[in-house]
Tab-separated table of C-alpha atoms in Angstrom:
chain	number	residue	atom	x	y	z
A	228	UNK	CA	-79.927	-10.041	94.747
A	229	UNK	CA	-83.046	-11.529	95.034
A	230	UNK	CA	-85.609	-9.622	96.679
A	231	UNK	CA	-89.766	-9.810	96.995
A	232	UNK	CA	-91.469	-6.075	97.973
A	233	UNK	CA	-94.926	-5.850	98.753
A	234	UNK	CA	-96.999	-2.336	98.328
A	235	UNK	CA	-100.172	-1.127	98.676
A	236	UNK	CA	-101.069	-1.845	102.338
A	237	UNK	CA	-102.966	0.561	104.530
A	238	UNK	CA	-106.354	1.801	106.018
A	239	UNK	CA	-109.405	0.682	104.800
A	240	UNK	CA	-113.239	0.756	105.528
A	241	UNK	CA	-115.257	-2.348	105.979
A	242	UNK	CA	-116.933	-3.290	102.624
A	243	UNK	CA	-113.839	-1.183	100.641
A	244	UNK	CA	-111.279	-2.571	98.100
A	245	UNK	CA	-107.726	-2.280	98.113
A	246	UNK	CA	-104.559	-3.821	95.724
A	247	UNK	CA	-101.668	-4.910	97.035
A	248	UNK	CA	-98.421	-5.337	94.921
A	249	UNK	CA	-95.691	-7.733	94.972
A	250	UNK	CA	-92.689	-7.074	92.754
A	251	UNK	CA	-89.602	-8.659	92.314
A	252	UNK	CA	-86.170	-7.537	91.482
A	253	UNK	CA	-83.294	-10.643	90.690
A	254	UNK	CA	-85.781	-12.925	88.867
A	255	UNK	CA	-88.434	-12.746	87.045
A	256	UNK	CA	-91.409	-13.489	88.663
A	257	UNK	CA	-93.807	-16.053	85.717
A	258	UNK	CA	-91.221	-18.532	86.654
A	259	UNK	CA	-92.481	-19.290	90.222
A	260	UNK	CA	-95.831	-20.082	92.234
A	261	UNK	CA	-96.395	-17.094	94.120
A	262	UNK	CA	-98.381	-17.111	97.192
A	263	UNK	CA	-99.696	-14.269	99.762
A	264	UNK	CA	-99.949	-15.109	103.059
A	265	UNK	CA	-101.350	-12.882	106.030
A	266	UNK	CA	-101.036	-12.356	109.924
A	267	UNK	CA	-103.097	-10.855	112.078
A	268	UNK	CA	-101.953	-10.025	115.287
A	269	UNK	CA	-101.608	-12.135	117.864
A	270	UNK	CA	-102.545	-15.212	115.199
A	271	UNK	CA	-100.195	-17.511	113.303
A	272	UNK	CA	-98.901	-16.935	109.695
A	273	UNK	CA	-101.876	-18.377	107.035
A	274	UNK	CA	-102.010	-18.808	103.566
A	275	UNK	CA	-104.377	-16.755	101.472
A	276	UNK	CA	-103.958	-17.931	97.785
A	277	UNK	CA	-101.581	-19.184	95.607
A	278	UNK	CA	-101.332	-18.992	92.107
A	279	UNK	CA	-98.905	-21.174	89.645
A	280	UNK	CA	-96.155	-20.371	87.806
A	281	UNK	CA	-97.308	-19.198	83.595
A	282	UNK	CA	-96.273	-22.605	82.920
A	283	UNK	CA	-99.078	-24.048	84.468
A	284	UNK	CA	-101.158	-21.259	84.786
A	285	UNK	CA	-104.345	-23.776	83.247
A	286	UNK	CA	-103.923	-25.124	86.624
A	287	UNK	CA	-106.133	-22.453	87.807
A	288	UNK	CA	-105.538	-21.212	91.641
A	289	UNK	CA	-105.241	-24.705	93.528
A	290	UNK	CA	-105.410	-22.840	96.617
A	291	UNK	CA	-107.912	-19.966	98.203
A	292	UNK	CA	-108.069	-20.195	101.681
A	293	UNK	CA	-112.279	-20.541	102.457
A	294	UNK	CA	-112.208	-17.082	104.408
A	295	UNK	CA	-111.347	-15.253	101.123
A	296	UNK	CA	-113.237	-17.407	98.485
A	297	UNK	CA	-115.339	-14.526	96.110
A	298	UNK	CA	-113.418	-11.633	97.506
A	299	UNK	CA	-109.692	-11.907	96.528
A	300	UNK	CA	-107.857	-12.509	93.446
A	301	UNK	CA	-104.493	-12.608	92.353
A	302	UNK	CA	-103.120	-11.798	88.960
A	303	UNK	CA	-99.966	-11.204	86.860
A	304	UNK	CA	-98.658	-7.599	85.572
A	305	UNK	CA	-98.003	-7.582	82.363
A	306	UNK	CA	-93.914	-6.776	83.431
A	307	UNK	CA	-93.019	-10.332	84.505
A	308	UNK	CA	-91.867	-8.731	88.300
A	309	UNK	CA	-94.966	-7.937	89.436
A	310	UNK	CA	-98.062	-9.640	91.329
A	311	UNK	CA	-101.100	-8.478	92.708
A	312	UNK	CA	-103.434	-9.414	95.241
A	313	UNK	CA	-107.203	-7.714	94.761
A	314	UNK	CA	-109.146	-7.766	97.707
A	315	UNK	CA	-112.557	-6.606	97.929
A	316	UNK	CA	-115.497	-6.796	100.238
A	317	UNK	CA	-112.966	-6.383	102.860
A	318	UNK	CA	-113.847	-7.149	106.668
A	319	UNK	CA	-111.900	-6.367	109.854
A	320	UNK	CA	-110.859	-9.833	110.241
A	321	UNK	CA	-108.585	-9.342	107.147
A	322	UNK	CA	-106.726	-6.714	109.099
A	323	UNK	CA	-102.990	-8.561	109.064
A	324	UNK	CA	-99.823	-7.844	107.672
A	325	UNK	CA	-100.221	-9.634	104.270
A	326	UNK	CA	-96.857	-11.361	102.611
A	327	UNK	CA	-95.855	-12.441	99.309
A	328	UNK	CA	-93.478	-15.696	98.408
A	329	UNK	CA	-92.219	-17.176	95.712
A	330	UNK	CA	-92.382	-21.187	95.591
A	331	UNK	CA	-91.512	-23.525	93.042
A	332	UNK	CA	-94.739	-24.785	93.042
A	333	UNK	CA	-98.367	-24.465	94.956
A	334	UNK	CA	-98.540	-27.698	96.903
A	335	UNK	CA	-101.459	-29.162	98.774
A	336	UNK	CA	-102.569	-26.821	101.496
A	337	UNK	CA	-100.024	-24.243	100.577
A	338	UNK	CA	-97.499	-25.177	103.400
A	339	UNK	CA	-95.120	-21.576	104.155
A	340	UNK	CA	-91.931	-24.416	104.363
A	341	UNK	CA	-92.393	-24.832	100.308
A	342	UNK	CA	-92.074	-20.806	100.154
A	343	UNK	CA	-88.125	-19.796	99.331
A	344	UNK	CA	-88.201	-16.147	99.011
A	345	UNK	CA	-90.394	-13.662	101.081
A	346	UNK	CA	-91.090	-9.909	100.909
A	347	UNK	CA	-91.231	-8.420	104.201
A	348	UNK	CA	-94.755	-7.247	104.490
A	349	UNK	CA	-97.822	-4.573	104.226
A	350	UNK	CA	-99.964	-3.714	106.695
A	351	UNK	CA	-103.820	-3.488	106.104
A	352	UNK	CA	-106.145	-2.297	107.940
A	353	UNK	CA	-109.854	-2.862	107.707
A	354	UNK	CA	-111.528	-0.343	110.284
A	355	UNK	CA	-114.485	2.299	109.751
């Protein structure tokens, strides 16, 4: 079964750090573009970053969204299930349940419809 599990989610002060996990169990995650997305409530589903499978990992990350430009990154474990998102210099307007996704590719803009497999979600909270 193929199945996406965020971790690392939770209550954070303004100006803190925290790492959120993605792992995957029924494939093996340096295959696929992965992507994190976030929601904040009351706001629609955006796209954070997206990184490319190893294949074409000299492609860089073709997509940051501009609110998180300096502050996140995204990286590969050295198992080939997990992700992680670092986030630092965090605000409250990065409070939002933040996703992970698994796409065959990062495409222009990121579009959620190009995502096939989702985890379900961690919660962050950015609040002093």
């Amino acid at each position: 079964q193929v199945q996406l599990v965020e971790s690392g989610g939770g209550l954070v002060q303004p100006g803190g750090s925290l790492r959120l996990s993605c792992e995957a169990s029924g494939f093996n995650l340096d295959y696929y573009a992965i992507g994190w997305f976030r929601q904040a409530p009351g706001k629609e589903r955006e796209g954070v970053l997206c990184i490319q499978s190893v294949d074409h990992s000299s492609d860089g990350v073709p997509y940051y969204a501009d609110s998180v430009k300096g502050r996140f990154t995204a990286s590969r474990g050295n198992a080939k299930d997990t992700v992680y998102l670092q986030m630092n210099s965090l605000e409250s307007a990065d409070t939002a349940v933040y996703y992970c996704a698994a796409a065959w590719g990062c495409g222009y803009g990121m579009p959620s419809g190009d995502f096939n497999w989702w985890g379900q979600g961690t919660k962050v909270t950015v609040s002093s």
